[in-house]
Short mmCIF file of C-alpha atoms (C1' of nucleotides) in Angstrom, two decimals:
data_model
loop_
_atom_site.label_atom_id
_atom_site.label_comp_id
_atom_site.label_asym_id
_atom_site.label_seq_id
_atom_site.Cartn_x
_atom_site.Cartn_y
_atom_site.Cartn_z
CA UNK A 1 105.16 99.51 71.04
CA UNK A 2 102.92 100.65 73.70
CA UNK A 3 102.76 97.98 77.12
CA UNK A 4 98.80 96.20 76.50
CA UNK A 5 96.45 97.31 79.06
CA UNK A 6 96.34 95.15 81.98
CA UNK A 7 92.95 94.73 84.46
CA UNK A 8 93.02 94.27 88.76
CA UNK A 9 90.73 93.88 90.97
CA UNK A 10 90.90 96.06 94.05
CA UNK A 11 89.43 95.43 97.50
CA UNK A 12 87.73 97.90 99.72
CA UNK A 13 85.68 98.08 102.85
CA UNK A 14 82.63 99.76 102.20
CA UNK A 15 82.48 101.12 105.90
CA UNK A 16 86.15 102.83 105.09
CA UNK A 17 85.50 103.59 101.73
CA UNK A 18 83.24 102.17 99.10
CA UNK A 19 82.38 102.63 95.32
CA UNK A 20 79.51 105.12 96.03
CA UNK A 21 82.15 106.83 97.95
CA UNK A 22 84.60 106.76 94.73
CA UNK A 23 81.78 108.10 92.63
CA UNK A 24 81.50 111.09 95.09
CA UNK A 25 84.96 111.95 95.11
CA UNK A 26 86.09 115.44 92.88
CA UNK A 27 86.49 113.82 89.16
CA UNK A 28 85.49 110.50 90.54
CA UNK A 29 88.96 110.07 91.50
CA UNK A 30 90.76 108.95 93.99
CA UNK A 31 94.66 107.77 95.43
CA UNK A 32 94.70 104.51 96.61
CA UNK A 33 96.56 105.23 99.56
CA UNK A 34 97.18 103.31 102.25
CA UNK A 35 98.58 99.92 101.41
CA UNK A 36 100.81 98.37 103.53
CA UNK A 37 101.47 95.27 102.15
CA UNK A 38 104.26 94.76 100.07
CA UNK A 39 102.88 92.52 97.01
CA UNK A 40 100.36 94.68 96.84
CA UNK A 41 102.73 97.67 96.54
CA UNK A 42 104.74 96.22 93.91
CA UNK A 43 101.80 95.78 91.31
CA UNK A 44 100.93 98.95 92.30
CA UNK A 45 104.36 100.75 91.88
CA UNK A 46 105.82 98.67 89.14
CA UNK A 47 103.14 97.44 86.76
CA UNK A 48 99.58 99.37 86.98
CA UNK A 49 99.07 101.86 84.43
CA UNK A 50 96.76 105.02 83.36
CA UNK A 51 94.18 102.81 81.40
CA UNK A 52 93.96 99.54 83.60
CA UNK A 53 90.70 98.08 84.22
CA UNK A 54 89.47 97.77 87.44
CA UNK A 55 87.21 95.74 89.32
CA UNK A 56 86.41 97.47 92.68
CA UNK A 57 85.81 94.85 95.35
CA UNK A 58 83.68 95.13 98.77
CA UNK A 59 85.52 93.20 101.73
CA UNK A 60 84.20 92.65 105.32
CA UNK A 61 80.78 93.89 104.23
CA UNK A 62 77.41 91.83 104.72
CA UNK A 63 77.44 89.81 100.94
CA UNK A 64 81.19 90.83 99.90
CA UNK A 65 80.98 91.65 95.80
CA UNK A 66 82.35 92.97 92.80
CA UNK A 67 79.74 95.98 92.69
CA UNK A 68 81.79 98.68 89.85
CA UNK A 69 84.32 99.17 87.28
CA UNK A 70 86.95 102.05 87.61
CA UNK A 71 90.34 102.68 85.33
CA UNK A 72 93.59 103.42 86.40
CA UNK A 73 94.24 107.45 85.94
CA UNK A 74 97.83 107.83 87.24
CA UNK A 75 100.25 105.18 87.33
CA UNK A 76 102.54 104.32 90.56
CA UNK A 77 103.66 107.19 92.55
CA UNK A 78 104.90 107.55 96.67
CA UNK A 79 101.67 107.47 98.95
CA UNK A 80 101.43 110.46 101.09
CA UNK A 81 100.16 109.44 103.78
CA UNK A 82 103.40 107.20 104.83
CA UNK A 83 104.97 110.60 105.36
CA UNK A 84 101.84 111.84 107.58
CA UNK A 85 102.22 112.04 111.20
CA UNK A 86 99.60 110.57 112.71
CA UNK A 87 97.98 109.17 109.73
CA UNK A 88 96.75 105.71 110.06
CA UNK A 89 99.41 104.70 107.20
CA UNK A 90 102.42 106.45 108.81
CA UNK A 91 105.73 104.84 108.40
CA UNK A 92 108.32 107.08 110.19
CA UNK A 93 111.04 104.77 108.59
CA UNK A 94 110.28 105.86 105.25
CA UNK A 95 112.56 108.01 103.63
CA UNK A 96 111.33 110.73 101.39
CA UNK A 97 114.05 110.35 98.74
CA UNK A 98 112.86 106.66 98.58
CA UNK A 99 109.42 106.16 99.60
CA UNK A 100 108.94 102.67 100.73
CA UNK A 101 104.95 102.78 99.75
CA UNK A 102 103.20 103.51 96.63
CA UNK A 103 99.86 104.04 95.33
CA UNK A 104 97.57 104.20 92.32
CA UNK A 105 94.89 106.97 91.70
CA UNK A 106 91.68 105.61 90.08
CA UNK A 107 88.24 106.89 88.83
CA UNK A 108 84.77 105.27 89.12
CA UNK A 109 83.40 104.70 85.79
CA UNK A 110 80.21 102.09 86.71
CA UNK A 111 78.37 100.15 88.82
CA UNK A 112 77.65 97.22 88.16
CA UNK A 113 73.95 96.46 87.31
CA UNK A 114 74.20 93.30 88.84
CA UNK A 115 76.84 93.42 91.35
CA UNK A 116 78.52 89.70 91.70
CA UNK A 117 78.95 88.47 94.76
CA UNK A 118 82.16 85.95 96.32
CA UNK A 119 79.33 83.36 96.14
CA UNK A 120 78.39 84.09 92.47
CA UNK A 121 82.12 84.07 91.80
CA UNK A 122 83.26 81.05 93.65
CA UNK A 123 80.10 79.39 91.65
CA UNK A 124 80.87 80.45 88.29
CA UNK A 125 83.63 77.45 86.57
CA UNK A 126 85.19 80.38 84.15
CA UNK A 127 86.13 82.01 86.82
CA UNK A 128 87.76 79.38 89.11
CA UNK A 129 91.33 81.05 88.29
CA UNK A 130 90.19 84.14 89.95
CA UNK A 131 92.84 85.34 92.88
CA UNK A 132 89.93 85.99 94.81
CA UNK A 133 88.29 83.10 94.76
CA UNK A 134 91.47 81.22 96.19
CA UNK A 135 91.27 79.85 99.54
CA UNK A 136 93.19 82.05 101.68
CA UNK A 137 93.68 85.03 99.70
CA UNK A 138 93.97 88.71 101.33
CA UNK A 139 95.71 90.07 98.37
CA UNK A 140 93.92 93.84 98.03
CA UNK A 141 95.72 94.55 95.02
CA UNK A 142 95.34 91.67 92.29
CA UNK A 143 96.24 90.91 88.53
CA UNK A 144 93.00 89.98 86.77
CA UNK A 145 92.96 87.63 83.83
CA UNK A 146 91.86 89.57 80.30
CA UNK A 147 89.46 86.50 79.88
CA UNK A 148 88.11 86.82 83.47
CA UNK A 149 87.73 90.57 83.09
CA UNK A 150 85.37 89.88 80.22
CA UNK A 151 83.35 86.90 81.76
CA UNK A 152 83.17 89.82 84.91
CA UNK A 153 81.65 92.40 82.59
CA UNK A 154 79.40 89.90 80.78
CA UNK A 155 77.94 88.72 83.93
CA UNK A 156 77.58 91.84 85.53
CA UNK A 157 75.14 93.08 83.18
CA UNK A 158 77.98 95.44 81.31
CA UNK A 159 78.01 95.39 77.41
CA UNK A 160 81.27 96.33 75.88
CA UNK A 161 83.70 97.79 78.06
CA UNK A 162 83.45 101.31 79.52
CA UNK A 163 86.55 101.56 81.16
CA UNK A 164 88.35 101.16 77.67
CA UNK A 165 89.66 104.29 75.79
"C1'" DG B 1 82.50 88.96 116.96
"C1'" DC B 2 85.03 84.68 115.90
"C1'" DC B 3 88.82 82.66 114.07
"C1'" DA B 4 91.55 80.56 110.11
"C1'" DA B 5 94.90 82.02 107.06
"C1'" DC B 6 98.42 84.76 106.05
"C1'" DG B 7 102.32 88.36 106.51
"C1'" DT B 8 105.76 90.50 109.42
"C1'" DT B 9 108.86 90.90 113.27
"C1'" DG B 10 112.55 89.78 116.06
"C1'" DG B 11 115.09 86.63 119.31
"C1'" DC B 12 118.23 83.21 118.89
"C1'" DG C 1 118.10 81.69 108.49
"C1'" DC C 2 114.64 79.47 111.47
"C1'" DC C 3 110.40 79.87 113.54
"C1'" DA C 4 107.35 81.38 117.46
"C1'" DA C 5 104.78 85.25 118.55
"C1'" DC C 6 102.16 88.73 117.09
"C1'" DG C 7 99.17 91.63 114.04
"C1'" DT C 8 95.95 91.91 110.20
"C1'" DT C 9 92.60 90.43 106.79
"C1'" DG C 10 88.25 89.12 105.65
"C1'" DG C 11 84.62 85.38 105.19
"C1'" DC C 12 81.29 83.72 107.93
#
DNA sequence: GCCAACGTTGGC
DNA sequence: GCCAACGTTGGC
């Protein structure tokens, strides 16, 4: 019996690196790398995998939105860049033989025709369960309710669901 | 840029 | 194991 697929929503600045920036990337892909938080590392390492939906988030940016849809090509694996001196993510207490941090590699499948914004969201009573809607939350890597996933693609303007196989 | 909320660190 | 101090996130 194969595990059901499973949907998150990832955060991103756009200054760092945003959806257009995803898009751009060889294949569209890209490793989420640089997570230091150890939640967020956990989904990431123990429970994403190739065929997850994703919502791709814009933090710290002038209207913060949902704005695209991207799918989970690799499932949890160690993130270089711990073991990168003088990387931003550097962890010199890492070990190689048992990475502390983990990451995800994803490809851009969408925009969103109409990109939702934390307004939109907080507004919308179907979505009230959303992690990111809760007061409070930093979370940059979070679980995503099948229903909510659908009620995101609906409003955004997305019929069906391109990030399925 | 401010600052509330949250996560982590480290002294005790 | 408590909790104050510190660092970071992210909306505003």
């Amino acid at each position: 019996m194969t595990a059901s697929r499973r949907y998150w929503l990832l955060k991103s600045e756009p200054d760092v690196f945003s959806f257009e920036d995803l898009l751009a990337s060889r294949g569209k892909r890209t490793g989420w790398d640089g997570v230091r938080n150890y939640q967020a590392r956990n989904f990431m390492r123990d429970d994403m995998q190739v065929g997850d939906g994703v919502l791709y988030y814009h933090s710290r940016s002038k209207t913060p939105s949902i704005v695209g849809l991207a799918r989970v090509t690799r499932g949890g694996h160690p993130d270089p860049t711990q073991f990168e001196e003088g990387a931003k993510g550097f962890d010199g207490s890492s070990d190689p033989k048992d990475p502390r941090w983990f990451q995800v590699t994803i490809q851009g499948v969408e925009v969103l025709p109409q990109p939702l914004s934390l307004g939109d969201l907080k507004e919308e009573k179907s979505l009230a369960d959303m992690a990111l809607v809760q007061r409070g939350q930093r979370l940059s890597v979070q679980p995503v309710g099948a229903k909510e996933w659908r009620r995101v693609l609906q409003l955004g303007g997305i019929k069906g669901d391109p990030t399925g196989s």
